C-alpha positions as protocol buffer text, in pm:
chain_id: "A"
residue {
  index: 1
  type: MET
  ca { x: 21429 y: 18536 z: 14299 }
}
residue {
  index: 2
  type: SER
  ca { x: 21262 y: 18787 z: 14063 }
}
residue {
  index: 3
  type: GLN
  ca { x: 21102 y: 18705 z: 13744 }
}
residue {
  index: 4
  type: THR
  ca { x: 21274 y: 18766 z: 13415 }
}
residue {
  index: 5
  type: GLN
  ca { x: 21120 y: 19042 z: 13238 }
}
residue {
  index: 6
  type: VAL
  ca { x: 21035 y: 19040 z: 12867 }
}
residue {
  index: 7
  type: LEU
  ca { x: 20909 y: 19308 z: 12649 }
}
residue {
  index: 8
  type: ILE
  ca { x: 20734 y: 19217 z: 12338 }
}
residue {
  index: 9
  type: VAL
  ca { x: 20730 y: 19511 z: 12046 }
}
residue {
  index: 10
  type: ASP
  ca { x: 20506 y: 19389 z: 11763 }
}
residue {
  index: 11
  type: ASP
  ca { x: 20209 y: 19570 z: 11596 }
}
residue {
  index: 12
  type: ASP
  ca { x: 20036 y: 19221 z: 11560 }
}
residue {
  index: 13
  type: ALA
  ca { x: 19815 y: 19232 z: 11863 }
}
residue {
  index: 14
  type: GLU
  ca { x: 19705 y: 18889 z: 11809 }
}
residue {
  index: 15
  type: LEU
  ca { x: 20057 y: 18759 z: 11785 }
}
residue {
  index: 16
  type: ALA
  ca { x: 20179 y: 18963 z: 12087 }
}
residue {
  index: 17
  type: SER
  ca { x: 19882 y: 18822 z: 12271 }
}
residue {
  index: 18
  type: MET
  ca { x: 19989 y: 18459 z: 12195 }
}
residue {
  index: 19
  type: LEU
  ca { x: 20344 y: 18533 z: 12276 }
}
residue {
  index: 20
  type: MET
  ca { x: 20258 y: 18668 z: 12600 }
}
residue {
  index: 21
  type: LEU
  ca { x: 20065 y: 18370 z: 12710 }
}
residue {
  index: 22
  type: LEU
  ca { x: 20350 y: 18139 z: 12576 }
}
residue {
  index: 23
  type: LEU
  ca { x: 20596 y: 18326 z: 12764 }
}
residue {
  index: 24
  type: GLU
  ca { x: 20443 y: 18378 z: 13093 }
}
residue {
  index: 25
  type: ALA
  ca { x: 20376 y: 17992 z: 13067 }
}
residue {
  index: 26
  type: GLU
  ca { x: 20759 y: 17973 z: 13112 }
}
residue {
  index: 27
  type: GLY
  ca { x: 20755 y: 18182 z: 13435 }
}
residue {
  index: 28
  type: TRP
  ca { x: 20861 y: 18508 z: 13281 }
}
residue {
  index: 29
  type: ALA
  ca { x: 20707 y: 18850 z: 13337 }
}
residue {
  index: 30
  type: VAL
  ca { x: 20585 y: 18980 z: 13004 }
}
residue {
  index: 31
  type: GLN
  ca { x: 20469 y: 19335 z: 12866 }
}
residue {
  index: 32
  type: THR
  ca { x: 20347 y: 19380 z: 12499 }
}
residue {
  index: 33
  type: THR
  ca { x: 20376 y: 19716 z: 12314 }
}
residue {
  index: 34
  type: LEU
  ca { x: 20249 y: 19768 z: 11982 }
}
residue {
  index: 35
  type: ASN
  ca { x: 20462 y: 20046 z: 11836 }
}
residue {
  index: 36
  type: ALA
  ca { x: 20803 y: 20198 z: 11887 }
}
residue {
  index: 37
  type: ALA
  ca { x: 20658 y: 20498 z: 12116 }
}
residue {
  index: 38
  type: GLN
  ca { x: 20508 y: 20268 z: 12350 }
}
residue {
  index: 39
  type: ALA
  ca { x: 20830 y: 20062 z: 12345 }
}
residue {
  index: 40
  type: GLU
  ca { x: 21044 y: 20345 z: 12435 }
}
residue {
  index: 41
  type: GLU
  ca { x: 20818 y: 20470 z: 12720 }
}
residue {
  index: 42
  type: SER
  ca { x: 20841 y: 20104 z: 12848 }
}
residue {
  index: 43
  type: LEU
  ca { x: 21227 y: 20092 z: 12848 }
}
residue {
  index: 44
  type: ARG
  ca { x: 21240 y: 20426 z: 13011 }
}
residue {
  index: 45
  type: MET
  ca { x: 21016 y: 20320 z: 13314 }
}
residue {
  index: 46
  type: SER
  ca { x: 21188 y: 19960 z: 13351 }
}
residue {
  index: 47
  type: LEU
  ca { x: 21458 y: 19804 z: 13141 }
}
residue {
  index: 48
  type: PRO
  ca { x: 21353 y: 19417 z: 13082 }
}
residue {
  index: 49
  type: ALA
  ca { x: 21620 y: 19142 z: 13042 }
}
residue {
  index: 50
  type: VAL
  ca { x: 21517 y: 19093 z: 12669 }
}
residue {
  index: 51
  type: VAL
  ca { x: 21307 y: 19261 z: 12412 }
}
residue {
  index: 52
  type: LEU
  ca { x: 21136 y: 19069 z: 12115 }
}
residue {
  index: 53
  type: LEU
  ca { x: 21158 y: 19318 z: 11857 }
}
residue {
  index: 54
  type: ASP
  ca { x: 20948 y: 19311 z: 11519 }
}
residue {
  index: 55
  type: VAL
  ca { x: 21132 y: 19464 z: 11222 }
}
residue {
  index: 56
  type: MET
  ca { x: 20837 y: 19628 z: 11067 }
}
residue {
  index: 57
  type: LEU
  ca { x: 20649 y: 19862 z: 11309 }
}
residue {
  index: 58
  type: PRO
  ca { x: 20394 y: 20145 z: 11210 }
}
residue {
  index: 59
  type: ASP
  ca { x: 20603 y: 20435 z: 11324 }
}
residue {
  index: 60
  type: ALA
  ca { x: 20963 y: 20322 z: 11318 }
}
residue {
  index: 61
  type: SER
  ca { x: 21207 y: 20063 z: 11159 }
}
residue {
  index: 62
  type: GLY
  ca { x: 21296 y: 19796 z: 11398 }
}
residue {
  index: 63
  type: MET
  ca { x: 21629 y: 19806 z: 11241 }
}
residue {
  index: 64
  type: ASP
  ca { x: 21675 y: 20163 z: 11371 }
}
residue {
  index: 65
  type: LEU
  ca { x: 21542 y: 20077 z: 11708 }
}
residue {
  index: 66
  type: CYS
  ca { x: 21806 y: 19800 z: 11734 }
}
residue {
  index: 67
  type: ARG
  ca { x: 22083 y: 20019 z: 11684 }
}
residue {
  index: 68
  type: ARG
  ca { x: 21972 y: 20288 z: 11899 }
}
residue {
  index: 69
  type: TRP
  ca { x: 21901 y: 20051 z: 12203 }
}
residue {
  index: 70
  type: ARG
  ca { x: 22227 y: 19871 z: 12170 }
}
residue {
  index: 71
  type: SER
  ca { x: 22394 y: 20188 z: 12218 }
}
residue {
  index: 72
  type: ALA
  ca { x: 22162 y: 20326 z: 12504 }
}
residue {
  index: 73
  type: TYR
  ca { x: 22097 y: 19986 z: 12678 }
}
residue {
  index: 74
  type: PRO
  ca { x: 22418 y: 19796 z: 12640 }
}
residue {
  index: 75
  type: GLY
  ca { x: 22285 y: 19506 z: 12863 }
}
residue {
  index: 76
  type: LEU
  ca { x: 21984 y: 19464 z: 12695 }
}
residue {
  index: 77
  type: GLY
  ca { x: 21902 y: 19132 z: 12508 }
}
residue {
  index: 78
  type: ILE
  ca { x: 21765 y: 19201 z: 12156 }
}
residue {
  index: 79
  type: LEU
  ca { x: 21585 y: 18920 z: 11962 }
}
residue {
  index: 80
  type: MET
  ca { x: 21445 y: 19044 z: 11638 }
}
residue {
  index: 81
  type: LEU
  ca { x: 21164 y: 18905 z: 11472 }
}
residue {
  index: 82
  type: THR
  ca { x: 21069 y: 18949 z: 11103 }
}
residue {
  index: 83
  type: ALA
  ca { x: 20831 y: 18824 z: 10832 }
}
residue {
  index: 84
  type: ARG
  ca { x: 21118 y: 18859 z: 10581 }
}
residue {
  index: 85
  type: GLY
  ca { x: 21333 y: 18575 z: 10551 }
}
residue {
  index: 86
  type: ASP
  ca { x: 21606 y: 18735 z: 10356 }
}
residue {
  index: 87
  type: PRO
  ca { x: 21970 y: 18639 z: 10477 }
}
residue {
  index: 88
  type: PHE
  ca { x: 22050 y: 18986 z: 10420 }
}
residue {
  index: 89
  type: ASP
  ca { x: 21826 y: 19124 z: 10665 }
}
residue {
  index: 90
  type: ARG
  ca { x: 21944 y: 18876 z: 10931 }
}
residue {
  index: 91
  type: VAL
  ca { x: 22306 y: 18972 z: 10875 }
}
residue {
  index: 92
  type: LEU
  ca { x: 22198 y: 19359 z: 10904 }
}
residue {
  index: 93
  type: GLY
  ca { x: 22021 y: 19279 z: 11227 }
}
residue {
  index: 94
  type: LEU
  ca { x: 22300 y: 19123 z: 11384 }
}
residue {
  index: 95
  type: GLU
  ca { x: 22547 y: 19387 z: 11278 }
}
residue {
  index: 96
  type: LEU
  ca { x: 22315 y: 19659 z: 11411 }
}
residue {
  index: 97
  type: GLY
  ca { x: 22356 y: 19482 z: 11755 }
}
residue {
  index: 98
  type: ALA
  ca { x: 22075 y: 19217 z: 11785 }
}
residue {
  index: 99
  type: ASP
  ca { x: 22159 y: 18901 z: 11978 }
}
residue {
  index: 100
  type: ASP
  ca { x: 21951 y: 18663 z: 11766 }
}
residue {
  index: 101
  type: TYR
  ca { x: 21716 y: 18699 z: 11489 }
}
residue {
  index: 102
  type: LEU
  ca { x: 21414 y: 18479 z: 11404 }
}
residue {
  index: 103
  type: ALA
  ca { x: 21201 y: 18473 z: 11094 }
}
residue {
  index: 104
  type: LYS
  ca { x: 20819 y: 18424 z: 11095 }
}
residue {
  index: 105
  type: PRO
  ca { x: 20655 y: 18192 z: 11114 }
}
residue {
  index: 106
  type: PHE
  ca { x: 20838 y: 18011 z: 11373 }
}
residue {
  index: 107
  type: GLU
  ca { x: 20802 y: 17710 z: 11615 }
}
residue {
  index: 108
  type: LYS
  ca { x: 20702 y: 17817 z: 11954 }
}
residue {
  index: 109
  type: ARG
  ca { x: 20942 y: 17605 z: 12122 }
}
residue {
  index: 110
  type: GLU
  ca { x: 21241 y: 17736 z: 11891 }
}
residue {
  index: 111
  type: LEU
  ca { x: 21150 y: 18066 z: 12018 }
}
residue {
  index: 112
  type: VAL
  ca { x: 21141 y: 17973 z: 12371 }
}
residue {
  index: 113
  type: ALA
  ca { x: 21484 y: 17782 z: 12343 }
}
residue {
  index: 114
  type: ARG
  ca { x: 21637 y: 18086 z: 12174 }
}
residue {
  index: 115
  type: LEU
  ca { x: 21493 y: 18323 z: 12448 }
}
residue {
  index: 116
  type: ARG
  ca { x: 21642 y: 18091 z: 12717 }
}
residue {
  index: 117
  type: ALA
  ca { x: 21981 y: 18074 z: 12566 }
}
residue {
  index: 118
  type: LEU
  ca { x: 22015 y: 18448 z: 12530 }
}
residue {
  index: 119
  type: ILE
  ca { x: 21903 y: 18484 z: 12907 }
}
residue {
  index: 120
  type: ARG
  ca { x: 22150 y: 18245 z: 12999 }
}
residue {
  index: 121
  type: ARG
  ca { x: 22435 y: 18431 z: 12819 }
}
residue {
  index: 122
  type: GLN
  ca { x: 22322 y: 18728 z: 13011 }
}
residue {
  index: 123
  type: ASN
  ca { x: 22294 y: 18582 z: 13350 }
}
residue {
  index: 124
  type: PRO
  ca { x: 22512 y: 18282 z: 13355 }
}
residue {
  index: 125
  type: PRO
  ca { x: 22429 y: 18034 z: 13629 }
}
residue {
  index: 126
  type: VAL
  ca { x: 22592 y: 18045 z: 13940 }
}
residue {
  index: 127
  type: VAL
  ca { x: 22847 y: 17793 z: 14027 }
}
residue {
  index: 128
  type: ALA
  ca { x: 23036 y: 17671 z: 14320 }
}
residue {
  index: 129
  type: ALA
  ca { x: 23286 y: 17922 z: 14454 }
}
residue {
  index: 130
  type: ALA
  ca { x: 23427 y: 18075 z: 14737 }
}
residue {
  index: 131
  type: ALA
  ca { x: 23188 y: 18279 z: 14916 }
}
residue {
  index: 132
  type: ASN
  ca { x: 23433 y: 18580 z: 14924 }
}
residue {
  index: 133
  type: GLU
  ca { x: 23537 y: 18557 z: 14562 }
}
residue {
  index: 134
  type: LEU
  ca { x: 23368 y: 18650 z: 14217 }
}
residue {
  index: 135
  type: HIS
  ca { x: 23499 y: 18554 z: 13874 }
}
residue {
  index: 136
  type: PHE
  ca { x: 23406 y: 18716 z: 13542 }
}
residue {
  index: 137
  type: GLY
  ca { x: 23619 y: 18540 z: 13275 }
}
residue {
  index: 138
  type: SER
  ca { x: 23942 y: 18650 z: 13330 }
}
residue {
  index: 139
  type: MET
  ca { x: 23861 y: 18890 z: 13603 }
}
residue {
  index: 140
  type: SER
  ca { x: 23862 y: 18771 z: 13973 }
}
residue {
  index: 141
  type: VAL
  ca { x: 23752 y: 18988 z: 14255 }
}
residue {
  index: 142
  type: HIS
  ca { x: 23842 y: 18887 z: 14615 }
}
residue {
  index: 143
  type: LEU
  ca { x: 23620 y: 19059 z: 14866 }
}
residue {
  index: 144
  type: GLU
  ca { x: 23814 y: 19006 z: 15205 }
}
residue {
  index: 145
  type: ARG
  ca { x: 24161 y: 19101 z: 15050 }
}
residue {
  index: 146
  type: ARG
  ca { x: 23965 y: 19375 z: 14861 }
}
residue {
  index: 147
  type: GLU
  ca { x: 24196 y: 19243 z: 14537 }
}
residue {
  index: 148
  type: VAL
  ca { x: 24101 y: 19238 z: 14185 }
}
residue {
  index: 149
  type: ARG
  ca { x: 24299 y: 19044 z: 13916 }
}
residue {
  index: 150
  type: ILE
  ca { x: 24286 y: 19013 z: 13542 }
}
residue {
  index: 151
  type: GLY
  ca { x: 24454 y: 18735 z: 13365 }
}
residue {
  index: 152
  type: GLY
  ca { x: 24628 y: 18679 z: 13731 }
}
residue {
  index: 153
  type: VAL
  ca { x: 24777 y: 19027 z: 13731 }
}
residue {
  index: 154
  type: GLU
  ca { x: 24687 y: 19229 z: 14031 }
}
residue {
  index: 155
  type: ILE
  ca { x: 24492 y: 19555 z: 13938 }
}
residue {
  index: 156
  type: PRO
  ca { x: 24575 y: 19829 z: 14187 }
}
residue {
  index: 157
  type: LEU
  ca { x: 24238 y: 20004 z: 14291 }
}
residue {
  index: 158
  type: THR
  ca { x: 24175 y: 20274 z: 14532 }
}
residue {
  index: 159
  type: GLY
  ca { x: 23905 y: 20204 z: 14802 }
}
residue {
  index: 160
  type: ILE
  ca { x: 23666 y: 20408 z: 14596 }
}
residue {
  index: 161
  type: GLU
  ca { x: 23750 y: 20244 z: 14277 }
}
residue {
  index: 162
  type: PHE
  ca { x: 23698 y: 19885 z: 14439 }
}
residue {
  index: 163
  type: LYS
  ca { x: 23362 y: 19996 z: 14573 }
}
residue {
  index: 164
  type: LEU
  ca { x: 23233 y: 20126 z: 14237 }
}
residue {
  index: 165
  type: LEU
  ca { x: 23348 y: 19786 z: 14070 }
}
residue {
  index: 166
  type: LEU
  ca { x: 23144 y: 19597 z: 14329 }
}
residue {
  index: 167
  type: VAL
  ca { x: 22822 y: 19797 z: 14281 }
}
residue {
  index: 168
  type: LEU
  ca { x: 22858 y: 19775 z: 13913 }
}
residue {
  index: 169
  type: ALA
  ca { x: 22936 y: 19393 z: 13917 }
}
residue {
  index: 170
  type: ARG
  ca { x: 22637 y: 19367 z: 14154 }
}
residue {
  index: 171
  type: SER
  ca { x: 22389 y: 19405 z: 13854 }
}
residue {
  index: 172
  type: PRO
  ca { x: 22588 y: 19279 z: 13531 }
}
residue {
  index: 173
  type: GLY
  ca { x: 22457 y: 19412 z: 13217 }
}
residue {
  index: 174
  type: GLN
  ca { x: 22223 y: 19648 z: 13377 }
}
residue {
  index: 175
  type: ALA
  ca { x: 22254 y: 20043 z: 13417 }
}
residue {
  index: 176
  type: VAL
  ca { x: 22352 y: 20167 z: 13758 }
}
residue {
  index: 177
  type: SER
  ca { x: 22272 y: 20534 z: 13847 }
}
residue {
  index: 178
  type: ARG
  ca { x: 22519 y: 20799 z: 13939 }
}
residue {
  index: 179
  type: GLN
  ca { x: 22310 y: 20836 z: 14254 }
}
residue {
  index: 180
  type: GLN
  ca { x: 22370 y: 20477 z: 14341 }
}
residue {
  index: 181
  type: LEU
  ca { x: 22730 y: 20510 z: 14260 }
}
residue {
  index: 182
  type: SER
  ca { x: 22739 y: 20806 z: 14463 }
}
residue {
  index: 183
  type: ASP
  ca { x: 22575 y: 20644 z: 14749 }
}
residue {
  index: 184
  type: ALA
  ca { x: 22801 y: 20348 z: 14746 }
}
residue {
  index: 185
  type: VAL
  ca { x: 23121 y: 20549 z: 14782 }
}
residue {
  index: 186
  type: GLN
  ca { x: 23027 y: 20824 z: 15025 }
}
residue {
  index: 187
  type: ALA
  ca { x: 23182 y: 20859 z: 15349 }
}
residue {
  index: 188
  type: SER
  ca { x: 22994 y: 20993 z: 15653 }
}
residue {
  index: 189
  type: ALA
  ca { x: 22829 y: 21332 z: 15512 }
}
residue {
  index: 190
  type: TYR
  ca { x: 23040 y: 21351 z: 15184 }
}
residue {
  index: 191
  type: ARG
  ca { x: 22829 y: 21295 z: 14873 }
}
residue {
  index: 192
  type: PRO
  ca { x: 23025 y: 21335 z: 14545 }
}
residue {
  index: 193
  type: GLN
  ca { x: 22855 y: 21516 z: 14270 }
}
residue {
  index: 194
  type: ASP
  ca { x: 22758 y: 21354 z: 13936 }
}
residue {
  index: 195
  type: ARG
  ca { x: 23072 y: 21497 z: 13758 }
}
residue {
  index: 196
  type: THR
  ca { x: 23311 y: 21347 z: 14034 }
}
residue {
  index: 197
  type: VAL
  ca { x: 23152 y: 21007 z: 14013 }
}
residue {
  index: 198
  type: ASP
  ca { x: 23201 y: 21040 z: 13624 }
}
residue {
  index: 199
  type: VAL
  ca { x: 23578 y: 21105 z: 13678 }
}
residue {
  index: 200
  type: GLN
  ca { x: 23604 y: 20817 z: 13915 }
}
residue {
  index: 201
  type: VAL
  ca { x: 23429 y: 20573 z: 13691 }
}
residue {
  index: 202
  type: GLY
  ca { x: 23655 y: 20685 z: 13425 }
}
residue {
  index: 203
  type: ARG
  ca { x: 23965 y: 20607 z: 13621 }
}
residue {
  index: 204
  type: LEU
  ca { x: 23834 y: 20254 z: 13715 }
}
residue {
  index: 205
  type: ARG
  ca { x: 23740 y: 20199 z: 13342 }
}
residue {
  index: 206
  type: ARG
  ca { x: 24106 y: 20310 z: 13237 }
}
residue {
  index: 207
  type: ARG
  ca { x: 24263 y: 20074 z: 13504 }
}
residue {
  index: 208
  type: LEU
  ca { x: 24073 y: 19761 z: 13363 }
}
residue {
  index: 209
  type: ALA
  ca { x: 24117 y: 19863 z: 13028 }
}
residue {
  index: 210
  type: GLU
  ca { x: 24486 y: 19876 z: 13052 }
}
residue {
  index: 211
  type: ALA
  ca { x: 24518 y: 19534 z: 13205 }
}
residue {
  index: 212
  type: LEU
  ca { x: 24308 y: 19393 z: 12903 }
}
residue {
  index: 213
  type: PRO
  ca { x: 24342 y: 19630 z: 12612 }
}
residue {
  index: 214
  type: GLY
  ca { x: 24057 y: 19623 z: 12350 }
}
residue {
  index: 215
  type: ARG
  ca { x: 23778 y: 19517 z: 12601 }
}
residue {
  index: 216
  type: ASP
  ca { x: 23572 y: 19743 z: 12782 }
}
residue {
  index: 217
  type: TRP
  ca { x: 23423 y: 19601 z: 13114 }
}
residue {
  index: 218
  type: ILE
  ca { x: 23238 y: 19941 z: 13183 }
}
residue {
  index: 219
  type: GLU
  ca { x: 22990 y: 20091 z: 12940 }
}
residue {
  index: 220
  type: THR
  ca { x: 22817 y: 20425 z: 12956 }
}
residue {
  index: 221
  type: VAL
  ca { x: 22432 y: 20409 z: 12931 }
}
residue {
  index: 222
  type: ARG
  ca { x: 22300 y: 20740 z: 12819 }
}
residue {
  index: 223
  type: GLY
  ca { x: 22075 y: 20925 z: 13048 }
}
residue {
  index: 224
  type: GLU
  ca { x: 22109 y: 20627 z: 13305 }
}
residue {
  index: 225
  type: GLY
  ca { x: 22451 y: 20586 z: 13427 }
}
residue {
  index: 226
  type: TYR
  ca { x: 22701 y: 20295 z: 13391 }
}
residue {
  index: 227
  type: ALA
  ca { x: 22672 y: 19948 z: 13307 }
}
residue {
  index: 228
  type: PHE
  ca { x: 22906 y: 19649 z: 13398 }
}
residue {
  index: 229
  type: VAL
  ca { x: 22947 y: 19401 z: 13104 }
}
residue {
  index: 230
  type: PRO
  ca { x: 23083 y: 19069 z: 13210 }
}
residue {
  index: 231
  type: ARG
  ca { x: 23342 y: 18924 z: 12992 }
}
residue {
  index: 232
  type: GLY
  ca { x: 23296 y: 18549 z: 13067 }
}
residue {
  index: 233
  type: VAL
  ca { x: 23106 y: 18344 z: 13344 }
}
residue {
  index: 234
  type: ALA
  ca { x: 23020 y: 18525 z: 13678 }
}
residue {
  index: 235
  type: THR
  ca { x: 23054 y: 18295 z: 13988 }
}
residue {
  index: 236
  type: GLY
  ca { x: 23006 y: 18362 z: 14337 }
}
residue {
  index: 237
  type: SER
  ca { x: 22694 y: 18402 z: 14569 }
}
residue {
  index: 238
  type: ALA
  ca { x: 22457 y: 18680 z: 14648 }
}
residue {
  index: 239
  type: ALA
  ca { x: 22631 y: 18720 z: 14988 }
}
residue {
  index: 240
  type: ALA
  ca { x: 22968 y: 18725 z: 14840 }
}
residue {
  index: 241
  type: ILE
  ca { x: 22889 y: 19065 z: 14664 }
}
residue {
  index: 242
  type: ASP
  ca { x: 22806 y: 19266 z: 14975 }
}
residue {
  index: 243
  type: ASP
  ca { x: 23050 y: 19531 z: 14987 }
}
residue {
  index: 244
  type: PRO
  ca { x: 23293 y: 19508 z: 15288 }
}
residue {
  index: 245
  type: GLU
  ca { x: 23293 y: 19799 z: 15504 }
}
residue {
  index: 246
  type: THR
  ca { x: 23619 y: 20035 z: 15437 }
}
residue {
  index: 247
  type: PRO
  ca { x: 23852 y: 20063 z: 15717 }
}
């Protein structure tokens, strides 16, 4: 199992170093950046599970970064850190898309506990389930029957739409590139163009949205591709999400 990736964005080098040691002791892979420019580059290179984001940075506002990153990386966990304890700042941070907000100084164990809770929400624990069936809240995906249900109602999907859903659900909350989606649905030498993949994903998104209005299961990640956003607890096994071969 790969390590959980955590990115620290804080211009206090001493604090960032202390946090790195603390979180690495928890078994997480930690990277530190001291400003917004470094953080932006790090996110482009590799998307972590969680970002610890300081509100006050030398080259940008943490609030602005939070809003932009929430839009660009919908599956990214964001825990904001600030030396300001004003409740208004906390409310603003949460409204801009932060998952949690912690004022400095803070207890180390509280920070670890909040991170663990955030990571659990992103990656719900696997529980016992049929090897050929997945559940995401009200959605169930039966691989052998190639059947998708939301709220117990079967959602008719084409073979390509079903494959796209499986590829996206394989990495919930994480961006899947158009190339990966194209590779998943290709038949023999046929390889769809980006625009074709966009259309196919758009159809899949509409089918799911029609079954559960007001709740999007698939979000666009600008410059990256698409991300499946679980609406509940995911169950199943790693073996369960291998895409069965299309007849």
